[in-house]
mmCIF file of C-alpha atoms in Angstrom:
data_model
loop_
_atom_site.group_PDB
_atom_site.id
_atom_site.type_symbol
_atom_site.label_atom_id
_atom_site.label_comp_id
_atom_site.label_asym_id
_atom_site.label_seq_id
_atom_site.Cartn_x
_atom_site.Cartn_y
_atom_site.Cartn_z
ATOM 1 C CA UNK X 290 59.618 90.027 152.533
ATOM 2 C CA UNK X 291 58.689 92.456 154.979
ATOM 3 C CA UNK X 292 59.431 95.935 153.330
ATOM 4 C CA UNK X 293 60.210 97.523 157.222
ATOM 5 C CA UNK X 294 60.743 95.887 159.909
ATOM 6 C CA UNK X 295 60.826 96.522 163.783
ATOM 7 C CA UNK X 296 61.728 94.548 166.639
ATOM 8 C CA UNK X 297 60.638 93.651 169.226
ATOM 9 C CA UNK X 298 57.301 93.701 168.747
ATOM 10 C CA UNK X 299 57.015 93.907 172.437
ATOM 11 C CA UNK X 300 58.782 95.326 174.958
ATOM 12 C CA UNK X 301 58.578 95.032 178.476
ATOM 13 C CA UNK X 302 60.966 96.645 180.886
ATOM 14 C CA UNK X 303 61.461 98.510 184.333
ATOM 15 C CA UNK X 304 62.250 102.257 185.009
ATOM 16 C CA UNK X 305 65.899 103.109 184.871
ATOM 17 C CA UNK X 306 66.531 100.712 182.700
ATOM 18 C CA UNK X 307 68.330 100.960 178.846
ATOM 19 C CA UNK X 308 66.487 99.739 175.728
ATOM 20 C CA UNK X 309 66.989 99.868 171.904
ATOM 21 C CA UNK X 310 64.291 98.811 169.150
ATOM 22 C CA UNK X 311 66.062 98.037 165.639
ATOM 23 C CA UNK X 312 64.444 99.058 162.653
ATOM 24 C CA UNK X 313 65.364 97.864 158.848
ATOM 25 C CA UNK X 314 63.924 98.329 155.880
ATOM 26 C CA UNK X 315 64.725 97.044 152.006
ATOM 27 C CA UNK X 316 63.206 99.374 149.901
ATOM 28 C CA UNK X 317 65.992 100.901 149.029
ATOM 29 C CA UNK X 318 64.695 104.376 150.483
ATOM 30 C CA UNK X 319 66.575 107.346 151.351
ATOM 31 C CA UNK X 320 64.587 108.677 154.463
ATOM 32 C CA UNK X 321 63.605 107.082 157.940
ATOM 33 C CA UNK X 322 61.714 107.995 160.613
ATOM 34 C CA UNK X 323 60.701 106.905 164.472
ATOM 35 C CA UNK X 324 57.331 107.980 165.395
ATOM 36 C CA UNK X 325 55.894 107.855 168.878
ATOM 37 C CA UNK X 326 51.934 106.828 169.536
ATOM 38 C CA UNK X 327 50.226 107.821 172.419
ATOM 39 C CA UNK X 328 47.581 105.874 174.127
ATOM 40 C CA UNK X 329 45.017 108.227 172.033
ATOM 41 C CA UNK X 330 46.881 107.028 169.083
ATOM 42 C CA UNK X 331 47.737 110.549 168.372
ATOM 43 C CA UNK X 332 51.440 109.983 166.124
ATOM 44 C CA UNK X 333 54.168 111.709 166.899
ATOM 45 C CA UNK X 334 57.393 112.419 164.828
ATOM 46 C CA UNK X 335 60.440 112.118 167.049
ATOM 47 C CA UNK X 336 63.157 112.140 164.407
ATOM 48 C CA UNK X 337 64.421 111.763 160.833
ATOM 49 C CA UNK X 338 67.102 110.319 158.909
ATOM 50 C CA UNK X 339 67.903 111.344 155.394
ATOM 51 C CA UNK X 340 70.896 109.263 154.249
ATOM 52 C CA UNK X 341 72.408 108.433 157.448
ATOM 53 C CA UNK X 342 72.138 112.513 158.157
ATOM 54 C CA UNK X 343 69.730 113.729 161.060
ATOM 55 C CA UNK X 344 67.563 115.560 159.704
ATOM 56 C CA UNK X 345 64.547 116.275 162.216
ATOM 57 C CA UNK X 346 65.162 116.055 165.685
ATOM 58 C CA UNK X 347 61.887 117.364 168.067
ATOM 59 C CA UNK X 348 61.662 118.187 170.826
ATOM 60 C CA UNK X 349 62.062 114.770 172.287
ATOM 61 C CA UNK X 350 64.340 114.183 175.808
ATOM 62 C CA UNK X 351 67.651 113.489 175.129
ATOM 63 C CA UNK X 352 67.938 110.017 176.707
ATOM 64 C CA UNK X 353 66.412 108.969 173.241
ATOM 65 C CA UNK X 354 69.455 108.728 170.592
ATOM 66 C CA UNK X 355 68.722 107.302 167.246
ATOM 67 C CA UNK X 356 71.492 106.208 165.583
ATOM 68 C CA UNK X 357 71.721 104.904 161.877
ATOM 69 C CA UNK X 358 74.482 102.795 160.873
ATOM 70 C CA UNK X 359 73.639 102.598 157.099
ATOM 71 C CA UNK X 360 70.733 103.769 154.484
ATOM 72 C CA UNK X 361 68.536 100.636 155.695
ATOM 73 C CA UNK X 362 68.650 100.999 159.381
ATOM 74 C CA UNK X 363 67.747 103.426 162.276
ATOM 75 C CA UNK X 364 67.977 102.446 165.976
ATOM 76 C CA UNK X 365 66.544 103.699 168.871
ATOM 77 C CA UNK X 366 68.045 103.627 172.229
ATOM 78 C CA UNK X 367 66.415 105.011 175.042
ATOM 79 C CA UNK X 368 68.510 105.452 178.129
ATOM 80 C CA UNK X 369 66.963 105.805 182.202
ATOM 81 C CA UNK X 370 63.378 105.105 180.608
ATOM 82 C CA UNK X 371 60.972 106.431 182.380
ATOM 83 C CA UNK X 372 56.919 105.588 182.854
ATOM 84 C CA UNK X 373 55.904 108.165 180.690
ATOM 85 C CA UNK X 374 58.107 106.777 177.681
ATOM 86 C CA UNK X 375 55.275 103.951 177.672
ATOM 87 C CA UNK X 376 53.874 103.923 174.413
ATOM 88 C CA UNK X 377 53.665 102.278 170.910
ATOM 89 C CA UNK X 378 57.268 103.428 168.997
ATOM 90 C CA UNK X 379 56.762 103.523 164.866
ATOM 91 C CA UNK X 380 59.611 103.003 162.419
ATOM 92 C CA UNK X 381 59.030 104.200 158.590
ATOM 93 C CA UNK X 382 60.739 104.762 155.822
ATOM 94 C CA UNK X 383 60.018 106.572 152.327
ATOM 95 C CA UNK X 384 61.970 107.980 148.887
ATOM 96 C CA UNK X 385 62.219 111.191 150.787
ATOM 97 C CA UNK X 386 59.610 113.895 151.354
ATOM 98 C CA UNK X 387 61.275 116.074 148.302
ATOM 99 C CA UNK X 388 58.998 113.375 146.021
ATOM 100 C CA UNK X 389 56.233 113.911 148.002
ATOM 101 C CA UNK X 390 56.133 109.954 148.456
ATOM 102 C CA UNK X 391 54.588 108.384 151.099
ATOM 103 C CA UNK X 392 55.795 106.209 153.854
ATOM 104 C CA UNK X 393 55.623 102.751 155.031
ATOM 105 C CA UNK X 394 55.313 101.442 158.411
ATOM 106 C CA UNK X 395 56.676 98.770 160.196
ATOM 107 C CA UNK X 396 54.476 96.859 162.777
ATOM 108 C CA UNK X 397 55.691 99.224 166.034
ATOM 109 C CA UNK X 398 57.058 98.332 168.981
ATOM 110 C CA UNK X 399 54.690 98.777 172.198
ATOM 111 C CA UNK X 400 57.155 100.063 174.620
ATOM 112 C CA UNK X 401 55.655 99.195 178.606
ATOM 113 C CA UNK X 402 57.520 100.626 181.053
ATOM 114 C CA UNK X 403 56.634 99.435 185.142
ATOM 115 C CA UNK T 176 52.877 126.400 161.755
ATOM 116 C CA UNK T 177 52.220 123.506 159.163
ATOM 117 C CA UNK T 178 49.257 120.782 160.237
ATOM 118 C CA UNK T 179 46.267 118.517 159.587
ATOM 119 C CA UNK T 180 42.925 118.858 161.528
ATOM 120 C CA UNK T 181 40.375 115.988 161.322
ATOM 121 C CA UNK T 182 37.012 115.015 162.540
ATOM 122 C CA UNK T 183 37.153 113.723 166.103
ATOM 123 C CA UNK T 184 36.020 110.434 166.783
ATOM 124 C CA UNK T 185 35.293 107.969 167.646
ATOM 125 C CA UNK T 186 32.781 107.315 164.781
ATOM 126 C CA UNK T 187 29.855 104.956 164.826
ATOM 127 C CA UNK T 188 27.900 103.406 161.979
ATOM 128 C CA UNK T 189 25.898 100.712 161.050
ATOM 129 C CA UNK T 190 26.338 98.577 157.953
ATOM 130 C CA UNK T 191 26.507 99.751 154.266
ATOM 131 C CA UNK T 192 25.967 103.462 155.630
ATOM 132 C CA UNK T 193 27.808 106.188 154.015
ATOM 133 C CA UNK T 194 31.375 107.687 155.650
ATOM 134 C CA UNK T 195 33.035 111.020 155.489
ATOM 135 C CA UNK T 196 35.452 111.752 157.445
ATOM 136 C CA UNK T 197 36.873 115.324 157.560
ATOM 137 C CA UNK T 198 40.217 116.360 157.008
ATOM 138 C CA UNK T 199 41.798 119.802 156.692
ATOM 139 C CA UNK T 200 45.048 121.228 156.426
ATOM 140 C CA UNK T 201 47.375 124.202 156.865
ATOM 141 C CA UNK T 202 50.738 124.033 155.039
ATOM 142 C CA UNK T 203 53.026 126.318 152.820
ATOM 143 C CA UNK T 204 53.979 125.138 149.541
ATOM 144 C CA UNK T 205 52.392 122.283 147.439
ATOM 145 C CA UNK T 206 52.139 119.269 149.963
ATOM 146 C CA UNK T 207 51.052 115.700 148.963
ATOM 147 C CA UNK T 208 47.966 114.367 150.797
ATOM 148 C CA UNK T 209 47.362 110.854 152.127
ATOM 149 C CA UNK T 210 44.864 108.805 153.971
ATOM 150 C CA UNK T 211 46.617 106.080 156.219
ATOM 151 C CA UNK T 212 44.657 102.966 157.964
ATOM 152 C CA UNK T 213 45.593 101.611 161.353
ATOM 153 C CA UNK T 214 43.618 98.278 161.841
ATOM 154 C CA UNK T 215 43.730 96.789 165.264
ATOM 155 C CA UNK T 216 46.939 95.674 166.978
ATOM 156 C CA UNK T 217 48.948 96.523 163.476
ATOM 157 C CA UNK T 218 51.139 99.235 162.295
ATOM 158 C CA UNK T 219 49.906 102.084 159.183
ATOM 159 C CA UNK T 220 49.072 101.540 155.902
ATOM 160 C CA UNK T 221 48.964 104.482 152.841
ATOM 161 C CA UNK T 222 44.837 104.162 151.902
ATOM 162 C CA UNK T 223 45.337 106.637 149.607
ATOM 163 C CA UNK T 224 46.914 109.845 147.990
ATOM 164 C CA UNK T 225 46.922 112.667 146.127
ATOM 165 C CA UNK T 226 49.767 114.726 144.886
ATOM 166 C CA UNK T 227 48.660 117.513 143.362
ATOM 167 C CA UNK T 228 44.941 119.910 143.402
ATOM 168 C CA UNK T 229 41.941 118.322 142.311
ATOM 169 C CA UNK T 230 43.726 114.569 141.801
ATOM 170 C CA UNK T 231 41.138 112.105 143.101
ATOM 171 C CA UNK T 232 42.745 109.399 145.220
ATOM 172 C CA UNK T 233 40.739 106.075 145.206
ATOM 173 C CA UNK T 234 41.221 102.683 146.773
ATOM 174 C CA UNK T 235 38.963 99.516 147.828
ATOM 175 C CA UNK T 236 35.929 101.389 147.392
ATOM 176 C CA UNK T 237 37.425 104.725 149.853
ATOM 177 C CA UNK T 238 37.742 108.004 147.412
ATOM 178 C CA UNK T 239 39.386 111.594 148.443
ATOM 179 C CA UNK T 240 39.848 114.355 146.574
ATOM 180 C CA UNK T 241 42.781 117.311 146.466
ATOM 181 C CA UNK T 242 40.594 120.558 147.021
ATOM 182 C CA UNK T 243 43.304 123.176 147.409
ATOM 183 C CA UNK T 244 40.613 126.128 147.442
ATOM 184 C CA UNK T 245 39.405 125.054 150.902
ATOM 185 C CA UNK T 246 42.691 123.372 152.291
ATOM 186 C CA UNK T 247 40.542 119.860 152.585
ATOM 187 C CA UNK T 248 40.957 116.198 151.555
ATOM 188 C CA UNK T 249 37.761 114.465 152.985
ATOM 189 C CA UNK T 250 37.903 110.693 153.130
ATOM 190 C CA UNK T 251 34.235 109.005 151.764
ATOM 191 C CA UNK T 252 33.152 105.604 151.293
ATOM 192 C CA UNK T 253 29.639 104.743 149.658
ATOM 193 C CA UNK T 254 28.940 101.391 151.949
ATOM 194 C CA UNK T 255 31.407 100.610 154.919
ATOM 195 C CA UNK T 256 31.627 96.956 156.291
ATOM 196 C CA UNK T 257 32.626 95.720 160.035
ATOM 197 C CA UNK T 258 36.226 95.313 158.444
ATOM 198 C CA UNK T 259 36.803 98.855 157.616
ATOM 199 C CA UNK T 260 36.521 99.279 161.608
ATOM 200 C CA UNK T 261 40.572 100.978 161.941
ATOM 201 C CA UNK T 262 41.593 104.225 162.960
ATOM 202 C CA UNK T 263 42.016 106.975 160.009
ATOM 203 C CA UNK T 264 44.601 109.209 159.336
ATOM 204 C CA UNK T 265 44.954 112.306 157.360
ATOM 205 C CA UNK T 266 48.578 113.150 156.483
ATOM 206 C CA UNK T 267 50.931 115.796 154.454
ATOM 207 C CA UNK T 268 54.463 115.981 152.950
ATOM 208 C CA UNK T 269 55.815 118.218 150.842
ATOM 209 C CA UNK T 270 57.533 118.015 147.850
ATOM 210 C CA UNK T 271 60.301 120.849 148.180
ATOM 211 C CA UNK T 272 61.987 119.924 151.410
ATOM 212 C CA UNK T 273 63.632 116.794 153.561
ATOM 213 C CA UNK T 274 61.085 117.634 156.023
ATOM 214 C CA UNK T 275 58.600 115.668 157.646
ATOM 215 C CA UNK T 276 55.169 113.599 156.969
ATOM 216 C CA UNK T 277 52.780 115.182 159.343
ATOM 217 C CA UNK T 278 49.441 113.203 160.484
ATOM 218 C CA UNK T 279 46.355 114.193 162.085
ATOM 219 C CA UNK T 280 45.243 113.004 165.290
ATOM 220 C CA UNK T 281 43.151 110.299 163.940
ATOM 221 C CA UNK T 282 39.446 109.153 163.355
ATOM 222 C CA UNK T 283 38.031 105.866 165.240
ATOM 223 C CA UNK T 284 36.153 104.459 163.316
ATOM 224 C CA UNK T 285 33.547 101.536 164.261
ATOM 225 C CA UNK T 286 31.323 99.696 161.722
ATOM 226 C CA UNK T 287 28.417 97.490 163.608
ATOM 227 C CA UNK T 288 26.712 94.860 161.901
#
């Protein structure tokens, strides 16, 4: 079983338009996370979920909205994307930074906006 | 503010040479240090950790070491093969706070036969 998981993989779409990418993971952790990657592949945190709570929000535009419906999953929508949203989007989870645990990655999403 | 610096890439060696890869950080409190792996086309993977000063994290044949005295956790491998061609990251948590898991910017590294 894939411990998280993203889809799509791939994600092709036009400016203006709406998206969401779907994240779940069943390791029972308390903590989630999107991460953005750059074409440099520097990573990015955009936000974090600690129980359903926000936790960390950057400073990311606010036509991305995570939302998290329960302990296992955390969304992301993106509304009016835009060309410079292009990018490879990483979902992770862990026990919770408190532990000073480590997270896992899902596979990303490559996010191509045209 | 809290971060990790690393080497900058991209890195090039031959076959069976030896790797170091430089990583230093700047953080307040007692963070936990990891190496992650990015292999082509595929999402990150923990390498290795260390959780506390002077712990030696090890793993297929890759060794780092907690050296809280000089803020550093340098990533070394005796003999690297064309597979361990990935990018490397050097990342932090800490233990006393639902914060974060920052990551450096990344090493490309490229092992030629």
């Amino acid at each position: 079983d894939t411990a998280v998981s993203q889809t799509p993989k791939y994600l092709v779409t036009q400016m203006g338009n709406d998206k969401s990418i779907k994240c779940e993971q069943n390791l029972g952790h308390d903590t989630m996370y999107w991460y953005k990657q750059d074409s440099k592949k520097f990573l990015k945190i955009m936000f974090s979920y600690n129980n359903k709570e926000l936790i960390i929000n950057e400073t990311v535009p606010n036509r991305f909205s995570p939302k998290s419906p329960d302990k296992a999953h955390l969304n992301l929508h993106i509304n009016s994307l835009e060309l410079g949203d292009s990018a490879v989007y990483f979902c992770a989870s862990s026990q919770g930074p408190r532990t000073g645990a480590e997270a896992f990655f899902g596979q990303g999403t490559r996010l191509t906006v045209v | 503010g809290d971060s990790v610096t690393q080497m900058e890439g991209p890195v090039t060696l031959s076959e069976e040479a030896f790797l170091t890869i430089n990583c230093t950080y700047t953080a307040t409190g007692y963070p936990s240090l990891f190496w992650y792996v990015q292999y082509p086309g595929e999402g990150l993977q923990l390498l290795l950790k260390a959780t506390k000063a002077d712990d030696k994290g090890s793993n297929k044949g890759f060794e780092a070491t907690y050296r809280k005295e000089t803020t550093s956790f340098h990533l070394e491998k005796g003999s690297v093969q064309v597979s361990d061609s990935a990018v490397y990251f050097c990342a932090l948590s800490w233990k006393t706070s639902y914060d974060k898991v920052i990551f450096g910017p990344g090493t490309s590294l490229s092992v030629i036969p």
